[in-house]
Short mmCIF file of C-alpha atoms in Angstrom, two decimals:
data_model
loop_
_atom_site.label_atom_id
_atom_site.label_comp_id
_atom_site.label_asym_id
_atom_site.label_seq_id
_atom_site.Cartn_x
_atom_site.Cartn_y
_atom_site.Cartn_z
CA MET U 49 15.40 69.90 -37.37
CA LYS U 50 12.60 71.03 -35.19
CA GLU U 51 11.59 73.57 -37.43
CA ASN U 52 10.50 71.05 -39.60
CA ASN U 53 9.02 69.17 -36.39
CA ARG U 54 7.13 72.49 -34.92
CA GLY U 55 5.36 72.90 -38.54
CA LEU U 56 4.25 70.04 -39.23
CA GLY U 57 3.05 70.57 -35.04
CA LEU U 58 0.86 73.15 -36.33
CA PHE U 59 -0.03 72.08 -39.31
CA THR U 60 -2.29 69.22 -37.58
CA LEU U 61 -2.96 71.64 -34.69
CA LEU U 62 -5.01 73.34 -37.88
CA VAL U 63 -5.67 69.81 -39.22
CA TYR U 64 -7.55 69.00 -34.76
CA VAL U 65 -9.08 72.63 -35.31
CA PHE U 66 -10.93 71.09 -38.22
CA LEU U 67 -11.79 68.02 -37.20
CA LEU U 68 -12.70 69.61 -33.80
CA GLY U 69 -14.24 72.72 -33.90
CA PRO U 70 -17.17 72.66 -36.23
CA LEU U 71 -18.52 69.78 -32.56
CA VAL U 72 -17.46 73.29 -30.20
CA ILE U 73 -19.32 75.33 -32.85
CA ILE U 74 -22.42 73.75 -32.59
CA ALA U 75 -22.26 72.87 -29.04
CA ILE U 76 -21.82 77.22 -28.07
CA ALA U 77 -25.07 77.39 -30.16
CA SER U 78 -27.27 75.28 -28.61
CA PHE U 79 -26.53 78.21 -25.85
CA GLU U 80 -28.67 80.57 -28.24
CA PRO U 81 -32.07 81.92 -26.57
CA SER U 82 -34.17 83.57 -30.38
CA SER U 83 -35.14 80.76 -31.98
CA VAL U 84 -33.02 81.08 -34.59
CA LEU U 85 -29.40 78.81 -35.08
CA LYS U 86 -27.14 81.72 -34.73
CA PHE U 87 -22.50 81.47 -33.97
CA PRO U 88 -21.59 83.35 -31.43
CA PRO U 89 -24.87 83.30 -29.60
CA THR U 90 -27.02 86.66 -28.25
CA GLY U 91 -27.57 85.20 -25.34
CA PHE U 92 -27.75 82.28 -22.80
CA SER U 93 -30.75 80.18 -22.61
CA LEU U 94 -30.68 76.03 -22.36
CA LYS U 95 -34.77 75.93 -23.22
CA TRP U 96 -34.18 74.74 -26.55
CA TYR U 97 -32.86 71.87 -23.60
CA HIS U 98 -36.31 71.64 -22.73
CA ASN U 99 -38.03 71.84 -26.41
CA ILE U 100 -36.07 68.49 -27.33
CA LEU U 101 -38.04 66.99 -24.87
CA GLU U 102 -41.91 69.22 -25.76
CA VAL U 103 -40.99 67.93 -29.18
CA THR U 104 -42.72 64.43 -28.51
CA MET U 105 -41.44 63.11 -31.91
CA PHE U 106 -37.30 63.35 -30.83
CA VAL U 107 -38.50 61.15 -27.13
CA LYS U 108 -40.09 58.42 -29.77
CA THR U 109 -37.87 58.09 -31.70
CA PHE U 110 -34.97 58.33 -28.98
CA TYR U 111 -37.02 55.24 -27.65
CA THR U 112 -36.83 53.40 -30.76
CA SER U 113 -33.50 53.95 -31.73
CA ILE U 114 -32.46 52.28 -27.98
CA LEU U 115 -34.33 49.52 -28.13
CA VAL U 116 -33.76 49.01 -32.02
CA SER U 117 -30.04 48.66 -31.13
CA LEU U 118 -30.69 46.68 -27.67
CA ALA U 119 -32.54 44.29 -29.10
CA GLY U 120 -30.05 43.78 -32.38
CA ASN U 121 -27.39 43.76 -30.58
CA VAL U 122 -28.47 40.54 -28.35
CA LEU U 123 -29.28 38.75 -32.14
CA ALA U 124 -26.09 39.95 -33.34
CA LEU U 125 -24.05 38.52 -29.95
CA LEU U 126 -26.37 35.04 -30.34
CA LEU U 127 -25.55 35.19 -33.42
CA GLY U 128 -21.63 36.49 -33.98
CA ILE U 129 -20.48 34.82 -30.53
CA PRO U 130 -20.87 31.16 -32.26
CA ALA U 131 -19.75 32.07 -34.88
CA ALA U 132 -16.67 33.92 -33.25
CA TYR U 133 -15.23 31.11 -31.19
CA ALA U 134 -16.29 28.58 -34.24
CA LEU U 135 -13.94 31.00 -36.78
CA SER U 136 -11.04 31.79 -34.13
CA ARG U 137 -11.26 28.36 -32.34
CA PHE U 138 -11.04 24.50 -35.29
CA PRO U 139 -9.67 25.19 -38.46
CA ILE U 140 -12.11 25.95 -41.20
CA LYS U 141 -12.37 24.92 -44.71
CA GLY U 142 -12.14 28.41 -46.32
CA LYS U 143 -12.07 30.45 -43.91
CA ASP U 144 -10.96 33.74 -45.15
CA ALA U 145 -13.46 33.60 -47.54
CA LEU U 146 -16.03 32.91 -44.08
CA ASN U 147 -15.21 36.05 -42.75
CA ALA U 148 -15.25 38.19 -45.44
CA VAL U 149 -19.75 37.04 -45.24
CA PHE U 150 -19.62 38.26 -41.94
CA ILE U 151 -17.79 41.82 -42.59
CA SER U 152 -19.75 42.13 -46.38
CA PRO U 153 -22.16 43.87 -44.98
CA VAL U 154 -19.65 46.82 -43.85
CA LEU U 155 -18.70 46.67 -47.82
CA ILE U 156 -21.87 46.94 -49.53
CA PRO U 157 -22.66 50.44 -49.59
CA GLY U 158 -24.67 51.48 -46.52
CA ILE U 159 -28.00 52.98 -48.77
CA VAL U 160 -28.27 50.25 -51.06
CA LEU U 161 -27.94 47.81 -48.42
CA GLY U 162 -31.42 49.87 -47.52
CA PHE U 163 -33.44 50.44 -50.15
CA THR U 164 -32.79 46.21 -51.13
CA MET U 165 -33.96 45.56 -47.18
CA LEU U 166 -36.63 47.93 -48.50
CA LYS U 167 -38.56 46.08 -51.75
CA TYR U 168 -37.61 42.72 -50.02
CA LEU U 169 -37.87 42.17 -46.24
CA ILE U 170 -40.68 45.18 -45.98
CA ALA U 171 -42.57 44.59 -49.91
CA VAL U 172 -41.74 41.44 -50.54
CA TYR U 173 -41.14 39.19 -47.07
CA ASN U 174 -44.05 41.32 -45.88
CA LEU U 175 -42.76 42.12 -42.52
CA PRO U 176 -43.78 44.60 -40.43
CA ILE U 177 -41.57 48.01 -40.35
CA TYR U 178 -40.54 47.46 -36.75
CA ALA U 179 -38.69 43.90 -37.10
CA ALA U 180 -37.46 44.84 -41.25
CA LEU U 181 -35.21 47.88 -39.39
CA LEU U 182 -34.93 45.72 -36.10
CA PHE U 183 -33.69 42.97 -39.37
CA GLY U 184 -31.54 45.71 -40.54
CA HIS U 185 -29.59 46.73 -37.80
CA THR U 186 -28.71 42.71 -36.81
CA VAL U 187 -27.30 42.96 -39.70
CA ILE U 188 -25.15 45.88 -39.93
CA MET U 189 -24.24 45.25 -35.87
CA LEU U 190 -22.96 41.56 -36.47
CA PRO U 191 -19.62 42.84 -38.71
CA PHE U 192 -18.63 44.08 -35.80
CA ILE U 193 -19.59 42.27 -32.88
CA ILE U 194 -18.05 39.40 -35.76
CA ARG U 195 -15.06 41.44 -35.28
CA VAL U 196 -13.84 42.61 -32.14
CA ILE U 197 -15.68 39.63 -30.07
CA GLY U 198 -13.13 37.78 -32.87
CA SER U 199 -10.07 40.28 -31.35
CA SER U 200 -10.50 39.01 -28.26
CA LEU U 201 -10.48 35.06 -29.35
CA ALA U 202 -7.08 35.44 -31.21
CA ASN U 203 -6.25 37.05 -27.18
CA PHE U 204 -7.53 34.05 -25.48
CA ASP U 205 -5.18 30.93 -25.31
CA PHE U 206 -7.21 27.88 -25.79
CA ALA U 207 -5.50 25.96 -23.42
CA VAL U 208 -7.21 26.94 -20.95
CA GLU U 209 -9.53 25.59 -22.59
CA GLU U 210 -8.58 22.57 -23.41
CA ALA U 211 -7.45 21.75 -19.20
CA ALA U 212 -11.46 22.37 -18.51
CA LEU U 213 -11.89 19.87 -20.55
CA SER U 214 -9.07 17.01 -19.87
CA LEU U 215 -10.37 17.77 -16.69
CA GLY U 216 -14.25 16.17 -17.72
CA ALA U 217 -16.31 19.71 -18.08
CA GLY U 218 -18.64 18.98 -21.08
CA ARG U 219 -17.28 21.94 -23.55
CA VAL U 220 -20.64 24.29 -23.12
CA ALA U 221 -20.10 23.90 -19.14
CA THR U 222 -16.95 25.09 -20.27
CA PHE U 223 -17.77 27.66 -22.61
CA PHE U 224 -19.72 29.17 -20.74
CA LYS U 225 -16.61 29.02 -17.50
CA VAL U 226 -13.45 28.96 -19.49
CA VAL U 227 -14.43 31.31 -23.19
CA LEU U 228 -16.88 33.92 -22.06
CA PRO U 229 -15.03 34.73 -19.07
CA ASN U 230 -12.35 34.94 -20.93
CA ILE U 231 -14.12 37.82 -23.75
CA LYS U 232 -16.20 39.57 -21.15
CA SER U 233 -14.58 42.98 -21.87
CA GLY U 234 -13.99 42.64 -25.50
CA ILE U 235 -17.76 41.59 -25.44
CA ILE U 236 -18.26 44.34 -23.89
CA ALA U 237 -16.31 46.51 -26.01
CA ALA U 238 -18.43 44.80 -28.54
CA VAL U 239 -21.82 45.65 -27.91
CA LEU U 240 -20.63 49.27 -27.56
CA ILE U 241 -19.65 49.89 -30.59
CA ALA U 242 -22.26 48.04 -32.73
CA PHE U 243 -24.09 49.57 -30.40
CA LEU U 244 -23.23 53.30 -31.80
CA GLU U 245 -23.01 52.08 -35.40
CA SER U 246 -26.86 51.13 -35.13
CA PHE U 247 -28.11 54.21 -33.10
CA ASN U 248 -26.57 56.57 -35.92
CA ASN U 249 -26.96 54.32 -38.27
CA VAL U 250 -29.64 56.46 -41.18
CA ASP U 251 -28.53 54.76 -44.22
CA ILE U 252 -30.92 51.73 -43.26
CA SER U 253 -33.38 53.39 -41.86
CA VAL U 254 -34.19 55.99 -43.73
CA PHE U 255 -35.95 53.17 -45.85
CA MET U 256 -37.67 52.16 -42.46
CA THR U 257 -39.84 54.53 -41.31
CA GLY U 258 -43.05 54.07 -41.94
CA PRO U 259 -46.42 55.89 -40.79
CA GLY U 260 -45.11 57.20 -37.46
CA VAL U 261 -42.26 54.79 -37.18
CA SER U 262 -38.77 56.45 -37.13
CA THR U 263 -35.21 56.69 -35.22
CA LEU U 264 -33.89 59.37 -34.31
CA PRO U 265 -31.39 60.06 -36.32
CA ILE U 266 -34.33 60.44 -39.14
CA GLN U 267 -36.19 62.79 -36.72
CA MET U 268 -33.59 64.89 -36.90
CA LEU U 269 -33.38 65.46 -41.00
CA THR U 270 -36.97 66.38 -40.82
CA TYR U 271 -36.49 68.41 -38.60
CA VAL U 272 -33.59 70.27 -39.55
CA GLU U 273 -35.64 70.22 -43.42
CA ASN U 274 -37.86 72.60 -41.60
CA HIS U 275 -36.86 74.36 -39.12
CA PHE U 276 -33.32 76.22 -38.38
CA ASP U 277 -33.97 76.69 -34.57
CA PRO U 278 -30.67 75.38 -32.26
CA THR U 279 -33.16 72.12 -31.29
CA ILE U 280 -31.17 69.50 -33.76
CA ALA U 281 -28.10 71.60 -31.60
CA ALA U 282 -28.83 70.45 -28.43
CA ILE U 283 -29.82 67.04 -29.82
CA SER U 284 -26.25 67.14 -31.32
CA VAL U 285 -24.44 68.02 -27.54
CA LEU U 286 -26.74 65.08 -25.24
CA LEU U 287 -25.30 63.19 -28.87
CA MET U 288 -21.92 63.79 -28.33
CA LEU U 289 -22.30 63.45 -24.52
CA PHE U 290 -23.50 60.53 -24.69
CA THR U 291 -20.24 59.42 -27.48
CA ALA U 292 -18.02 60.48 -25.00
CA VAL U 293 -18.97 58.58 -22.21
CA PHE U 294 -18.92 55.08 -24.96
CA MET U 295 -15.73 55.76 -25.76
CA PHE U 296 -14.92 56.08 -22.20
CA ILE U 297 -15.61 52.64 -22.07
CA ILE U 298 -14.34 51.83 -24.99
CA GLU U 299 -11.23 52.58 -24.58
CA ARG U 300 -10.98 51.40 -20.66
CA LEU U 301 -12.28 47.46 -22.02
CA MET U 302 -9.81 46.84 -24.70
CA GLY U 303 -8.36 50.72 -25.04
CA LEU U 304 -8.43 52.38 -29.03
CA SER U 305 -6.11 50.73 -30.81
CA TYR U 306 -8.78 48.41 -32.25
CA PHE U 307 -9.99 52.01 -33.52
CA THR U 308 -5.85 51.94 -36.38
CA LYS U 309 -6.16 48.34 -37.35
CA ARG U 310 -7.49 47.43 -40.29
CA MET H 169 -15.47 18.89 -32.25
CA LYS H 170 -17.20 16.77 -34.76
CA LYS H 171 -17.61 18.57 -38.27
CA ALA H 172 -21.01 18.84 -38.26
CA ASN H 173 -20.89 21.08 -34.91
CA VAL H 174 -19.10 23.45 -36.24
CA SER H 175 -21.21 23.86 -38.85
CA LEU H 176 -24.19 24.60 -36.25
CA LEU H 177 -22.26 27.08 -34.25
CA LEU H 178 -21.56 29.17 -37.80
CA LEU H 179 -25.17 28.50 -39.72
CA PRO H 180 -27.27 30.57 -37.82
CA GLY H 181 -25.34 33.51 -38.61
CA LEU H 182 -24.20 32.55 -42.18
CA LEU H 183 -29.17 31.95 -42.76
CA PHE H 184 -29.69 35.65 -41.21
CA LEU H 185 -26.98 37.65 -43.50
CA ALA H 186 -28.62 35.16 -46.73
CA VAL H 187 -32.27 35.78 -45.94
CA PHE H 188 -31.94 39.39 -44.50
CA MET H 189 -29.07 40.51 -46.88
CA LEU H 190 -27.65 38.44 -49.69
CA VAL H 191 -31.11 37.71 -51.00
CA PRO H 192 -32.45 40.50 -51.38
CA ILE H 193 -29.80 42.20 -53.36
CA LEU H 194 -29.60 39.30 -55.55
CA LEU H 195 -32.89 39.50 -56.16
CA THR H 196 -32.70 43.58 -56.68
CA VAL H 197 -29.82 44.06 -59.52
CA GLY H 198 -31.22 40.51 -60.69
CA SER H 199 -34.90 43.10 -61.52
CA THR H 200 -32.95 45.16 -63.05
CA PHE H 201 -32.10 43.01 -66.16
CA PHE H 202 -36.20 42.13 -66.23
CA GLU H 203 -39.03 44.65 -67.94
CA ASN H 204 -42.12 43.88 -67.70
CA GLY H 205 -41.34 39.62 -66.78
CA ARG H 206 -39.23 39.92 -70.35
CA PRO H 207 -35.28 39.76 -70.09
CA SER H 208 -33.46 42.97 -70.96
CA LEU H 209 -30.95 45.40 -70.74
CA ALA H 210 -33.61 48.36 -70.77
CA GLY H 211 -32.92 50.06 -67.41
CA TYR H 212 -29.27 50.74 -68.30
CA TRP H 213 -29.42 52.39 -71.95
CA HIS H 214 -32.47 54.69 -70.24
CA PHE H 215 -29.44 55.60 -67.46
CA PHE H 216 -26.61 55.81 -70.34
CA GLN H 217 -28.37 58.16 -72.22
CA ASP H 218 -29.37 60.02 -70.52
CA PRO H 219 -26.96 63.02 -69.60
CA TYR H 220 -29.40 64.39 -66.06
CA PHE H 221 -28.16 60.96 -64.72
CA LEU H 222 -24.76 61.08 -65.68
CA LYS H 223 -23.43 63.99 -64.62
CA ILE H 224 -25.06 62.55 -61.20
CA LEU H 225 -22.57 60.29 -61.84
CA TRP H 226 -19.32 62.23 -62.64
CA THR H 227 -20.42 64.68 -60.53
CA THR H 228 -19.94 62.13 -57.08
CA LEU H 229 -16.70 60.39 -58.88
CA LYS H 230 -15.77 64.14 -58.70
CA VAL H 231 -16.05 64.57 -55.10
CA SER H 232 -15.23 61.01 -54.05
CA LEU H 233 -11.84 61.13 -55.86
CA VAL H 234 -11.33 65.68 -54.72
CA THR H 235 -12.60 64.59 -51.11
CA THR H 236 -10.13 61.50 -51.06
CA LEU H 237 -6.79 63.08 -52.78
CA LEU H 238 -7.27 65.89 -49.67
CA CYS H 239 -8.35 63.93 -47.02
CA ILE H 240 -4.90 61.52 -48.20
CA LEU H 241 -2.98 65.38 -48.06
CA LEU H 242 -3.99 66.76 -44.85
CA GLY H 243 -4.37 63.11 -43.58
CA PHE H 244 -0.55 62.09 -44.20
CA PRO H 245 1.21 64.59 -42.81
CA VAL H 246 -1.13 64.56 -39.21
CA SER H 247 -0.44 60.50 -39.04
CA TYR H 248 3.44 60.97 -39.14
CA TYR H 249 2.75 63.46 -36.39
CA ILE H 250 1.13 61.68 -33.95
CA SER H 251 2.78 57.96 -35.49
CA ARG H 252 6.41 60.18 -33.45
CA GLN H 253 4.65 61.59 -30.80
CA ASN H 254 5.70 60.25 -27.50
CA PRO H 255 3.04 57.53 -26.48
CA ARG H 256 0.68 59.82 -24.25
CA LYS H 257 0.55 62.27 -26.59
CA LYS H 258 -0.21 59.91 -29.56
CA ALA H 259 -2.78 58.81 -27.67
CA LEU H 260 -4.64 61.66 -27.08
CA LEU H 261 -4.09 62.54 -30.45
CA LEU H 262 -6.13 59.47 -31.89
CA ALA H 263 -8.60 59.51 -28.89
CA LEU H 264 -9.97 63.41 -30.44
CA ALA H 265 -9.07 62.00 -33.55
CA ILE H 266 -11.62 59.02 -32.99
CA PHE H 267 -15.04 60.89 -31.26
CA PRO H 268 -16.20 62.61 -34.44
CA LEU H 269 -15.59 59.16 -36.29
CA LEU H 270 -18.19 57.58 -33.68
CA THR H 271 -20.73 60.99 -33.67
CA SER H 272 -23.82 60.78 -36.13
CA SER H 273 -23.08 62.29 -39.10
CA VAL H 274 -26.44 63.65 -39.33
CA VAL H 275 -24.64 65.90 -35.89
CA ARG H 276 -21.31 66.19 -38.06
CA SER H 277 -22.97 67.57 -40.84
CA PHE H 278 -25.58 69.77 -39.37
CA SER H 279 -22.30 71.37 -37.54
CA TRP H 280 -21.26 72.56 -41.33
CA MET H 281 -24.75 74.28 -42.02
CA ILE H 282 -23.95 76.91 -38.71
CA ILE H 283 -20.53 77.60 -40.06
CA LEU H 284 -21.05 77.47 -44.03
CA GLY H 285 -24.82 79.11 -44.10
CA LYS H 286 -25.37 82.61 -46.29
CA ARG H 287 -25.84 84.04 -42.81
CA GLY H 288 -22.62 81.22 -41.77
CA LEU H 289 -19.61 81.65 -39.27
CA LEU H 290 -17.51 81.84 -42.87
CA ASN H 291 -19.96 84.50 -44.63
CA ASN H 292 -20.07 86.98 -41.38
CA THR H 293 -16.36 86.55 -40.98
CA LEU H 294 -15.69 86.85 -44.41
CA VAL H 295 -17.99 89.86 -44.44
CA ALA H 296 -16.74 91.38 -41.06
CA LEU H 297 -12.95 91.53 -42.62
CA GLY H 298 -14.21 92.82 -45.30
CA ILE H 299 -12.89 90.57 -47.84
CA VAL H 300 -16.84 89.55 -49.72
CA LYS H 301 -19.28 92.60 -49.87
CA GLU H 302 -22.01 90.56 -50.77
CA PRO H 303 -22.35 86.88 -48.30
CA LEU H 304 -20.68 84.09 -49.98
CA ASP H 305 -22.79 80.80 -51.21
CA ILE H 306 -20.96 77.62 -50.35
CA LEU H 307 -24.47 75.88 -48.60
CA TYR H 308 -25.61 73.38 -50.95
CA THR H 309 -22.94 72.79 -53.15
CA PRO H 310 -20.56 70.93 -54.04
CA ALA H 311 -17.85 72.52 -52.14
CA ALA H 312 -19.85 72.46 -49.04
CA MET H 313 -20.34 68.40 -50.28
CA MET H 314 -16.95 68.24 -49.93
CA ILE H 315 -16.02 69.93 -46.84
CA GLY H 316 -18.97 67.38 -45.00
CA LEU H 317 -17.13 64.47 -46.71
CA ILE H 318 -13.39 65.80 -45.60
CA HIS H 319 -14.72 66.02 -42.15
CA LEU H 320 -15.92 62.72 -41.81
CA PHE H 321 -13.81 60.85 -43.71
CA LEU H 322 -10.51 62.21 -42.65
CA PRO H 323 -9.90 61.30 -39.08
CA LEU H 324 -9.95 57.51 -40.74
CA ILE H 325 -7.53 58.16 -43.22
CA ILE H 326 -5.46 59.93 -39.89
CA ILE H 327 -6.30 56.67 -37.61
CA THR H 328 -5.23 53.64 -40.96
CA LEU H 329 -1.75 55.66 -41.62
CA VAL H 330 -0.52 55.53 -38.19
CA GLY H 331 -1.36 51.85 -37.24
CA VAL H 332 0.87 51.18 -40.02
CA MET H 333 3.58 53.80 -39.87
CA GLU H 334 3.61 52.88 -35.80
CA ASN H 335 5.21 48.98 -36.84
CA ILE H 336 7.37 51.38 -39.57
CA ASP H 337 11.18 51.43 -37.40
CA PRO H 338 12.47 54.65 -35.80
CA ASP H 339 15.77 52.70 -36.73
CA LEU H 340 14.82 52.79 -40.67
CA ILE H 341 14.76 56.44 -40.30
CA LYS H 342 18.07 57.06 -38.17
CA ALA H 343 19.44 54.44 -40.18
CA ALA H 344 18.34 55.98 -43.71
CA GLU H 345 19.56 59.60 -41.08
CA SER H 346 23.08 58.47 -41.05
CA LEU H 347 24.11 57.12 -43.99
CA GLY H 348 23.40 60.54 -46.12
CA ALA H 349 19.59 60.94 -46.14
CA GLY H 350 18.66 64.59 -45.84
CA ARG H 351 15.22 64.81 -43.05
CA PHE H 352 12.58 64.59 -46.48
CA LYS H 353 14.41 62.52 -48.14
CA ALA H 354 14.25 60.24 -45.43
CA PHE H 355 11.13 60.65 -45.67
CA PHE H 356 10.21 59.97 -48.90
CA LYS H 357 12.11 56.71 -49.16
CA VAL H 358 11.55 55.16 -45.85
CA ILE H 359 8.15 56.48 -44.63
CA VAL H 360 6.55 56.76 -47.44
CA PRO H 361 7.28 53.53 -49.50
CA LEU H 362 6.03 51.42 -46.24
CA SER H 363 3.40 53.61 -45.85
CA VAL H 364 1.62 52.41 -49.03
CA PRO H 365 -0.85 49.87 -48.10
CA GLY H 366 -2.01 51.68 -44.82
CA LEU H 367 -2.12 54.89 -47.94
CA ILE H 368 -3.79 51.68 -50.35
CA ILE H 369 -6.35 50.79 -47.29
CA GLY H 370 -7.59 54.69 -46.13
CA SER H 371 -7.88 55.60 -49.77
CA ILE H 372 -10.81 52.79 -50.49
CA LEU H 373 -12.73 53.95 -47.03
CA VAL H 374 -12.80 57.23 -48.53
CA PHE H 375 -13.26 57.25 -51.80
CA VAL H 376 -15.79 54.30 -51.28
CA GLY H 377 -17.33 56.20 -48.79
CA SER H 378 -18.47 58.86 -50.03
CA LEU H 379 -19.28 58.16 -53.02
CA THR H 380 -22.37 55.57 -51.13
CA ALA H 381 -22.40 58.56 -48.27
CA TYR H 382 -26.15 59.57 -48.31
CA THR H 383 -26.25 62.16 -44.40
CA THR H 384 -23.50 64.63 -45.92
CA PRO H 385 -24.66 65.58 -49.66
CA ALA H 386 -28.17 65.30 -48.13
CA LEU H 387 -27.78 67.92 -46.31
CA LEU H 388 -25.10 70.26 -47.08
CA GLY H 389 -25.56 69.41 -51.04
CA GLY H 390 -29.43 70.76 -51.17
CA LYS H 391 -31.25 70.76 -54.41
CA GLN H 392 -27.00 68.56 -55.70
CA ARG H 393 -27.99 65.39 -56.44
CA VAL H 394 -25.32 62.88 -55.59
CA ILE H 395 -25.48 58.78 -56.94
CA SER H 396 -27.18 58.26 -53.30
CA THR H 397 -28.75 61.18 -52.54
CA PHE H 398 -30.94 59.59 -56.31
CA LEU H 399 -31.06 56.39 -55.54
CA TYR H 400 -32.80 57.56 -52.56
CA GLN H 401 -35.42 59.51 -54.11
CA ASN H 402 -36.12 57.20 -56.36
CA ALA H 403 -36.71 54.97 -54.12
CA ILE H 404 -38.66 56.89 -52.08
CA THR H 405 -40.06 60.05 -53.48
CA LEU H 406 -40.92 59.10 -57.64
CA ASN H 407 -41.42 55.25 -55.91
CA ASP H 408 -39.47 54.31 -59.48
CA TRP H 409 -38.05 51.12 -57.31
CA HIS H 410 -36.86 49.87 -61.32
CA LEU H 411 -34.75 53.04 -61.67
CA ALA H 412 -33.46 52.87 -57.72
CA SER H 413 -33.14 49.13 -58.33
CA VAL H 414 -30.78 50.38 -61.87
CA ILE H 415 -29.28 52.70 -59.14
CA ALA H 416 -27.84 50.40 -56.66
CA THR H 417 -26.52 48.15 -58.56
CA ILE H 418 -24.50 50.73 -60.47
CA MET H 419 -23.42 51.94 -56.50
CA MET H 420 -21.98 48.17 -56.11
CA VAL H 421 -20.60 47.79 -59.36
CA ILE H 422 -18.56 50.10 -58.90
CA THR H 423 -17.60 50.06 -55.29
CA PHE H 424 -16.12 46.55 -56.28
CA VAL H 425 -14.78 47.81 -59.46
CA VAL H 426 -12.47 49.93 -56.82
CA ILE H 427 -11.92 47.50 -54.15
CA GLY H 428 -10.74 45.26 -56.71
CA LEU H 429 -8.96 47.59 -58.48
CA MET H 430 -7.11 49.25 -55.39
CA ASN H 431 -6.38 46.36 -53.64
CA LYS H 432 -5.14 44.75 -56.84
CA LEU H 433 -1.99 48.06 -57.23
CA ALA H 434 -2.09 47.54 -53.33
CA ASN H 435 -0.51 43.81 -54.06
CA LYS H 436 1.45 45.64 -56.55
CA VAL H 437 3.33 47.66 -54.89
CA ASN H 438 4.03 45.72 -52.17
CA PRO H 439 4.53 41.55 -52.98
CA LYS H 440 5.36 41.04 -49.79
CA GLY H 441 1.80 42.37 -48.59
#
């Protein structure tokens, strides 16, 4: 019986080496001093980290990515919080169907979404490329916002809200003074998850780039096509640190159990 | 609260999705049934007649299927192991699976370029050990794509299965064992059937994810086209928006058919839901 467990443990260990090994390798390779990325590295140098700042497109697209993710998040919250609240608070006909509609952006292949948006938002609606990029990202953030905030609301005892209402507080005041503070950590977690989803997005962004407009992941893809120096490895390390910090905060706010629920 | 007011809370989100997602999709799908302003199925006819297109479709389906099967084979035992650990170790293992999941797909695919390249870690090791004389061509093959896709989706199937297995009452296994079932028999008679709903959801996520992934095939597949890179190529490089629309529609149809069939299967296997 013990033997069996040990075999399973070893198997799990190997699978985890497969999952995390490449990320460790890319991190170590980022310190390679020569201009050809290799593992193991031939020495130790931080010059490729410095090179990130030298390639102005990386800096520029980083700001674009941050800006699009932040603005898209604000928009997704404005659209998503009322919807999530309505869906969990009131008996609505066709609630399942409505839920499905709000989740649908994750069911449609991202690359298909990106292409249809290029075809209509830019070519037909004539939106400026930045606006199309922003709205495209808002569409893909919305399901995450609604789902995470929805599950926060599911844990909220609406009797508290009833109490405030019966004591004479208005609906809107009650929402801002009672409901919102109670689901604060859910909202922050939703923002972080949606932010990562948008920041890492390739499928939509790859269609929404134009002269001088690009996001960091797309700029990284373009760079890899022409260079194989350790700069991308260095950026990868910074992105992983960034992911780790976000994950830590999400864990603190609501635990990581959100990810195991389907 | 009055009905009208509740609708007002839902309407902005619904309108937004309608304008920026639904209309573009419906019009794109609609456009595939016309050519030069006339109703026509020529786009599809053209697609399904061309051996090059069919080969791309076939490669995509094959890669997605193998990826899904390997993810299940690797993920199932790991999930079972994780679900039986104490809470501390379980939380650590889950966190270590979620971390790559939240890491950019560009970073993850790029890491495999370092490993699988002609002068990559794997080839260097194989040559140094004398297992092969010449470095193998692994990068830019379907095999490289599959490795990248398994790396991409394995965490997803692991955390999905752990979520399901956690809810299986451990007493059921003890009961099975005390009634004389061996360890393996208890596993196959208790754990496996009760994990089927999670397995089906996980398989949908991996299969559909592999079918529609763009970054990994673009970086690791080289000239090997899969349907998503083919869509991108036609839309951006070749500017053939009609063919791109046909491909987009075919991708959506396959996605929905797969999700529909698997859901049906789920209901059949587990009618209680």
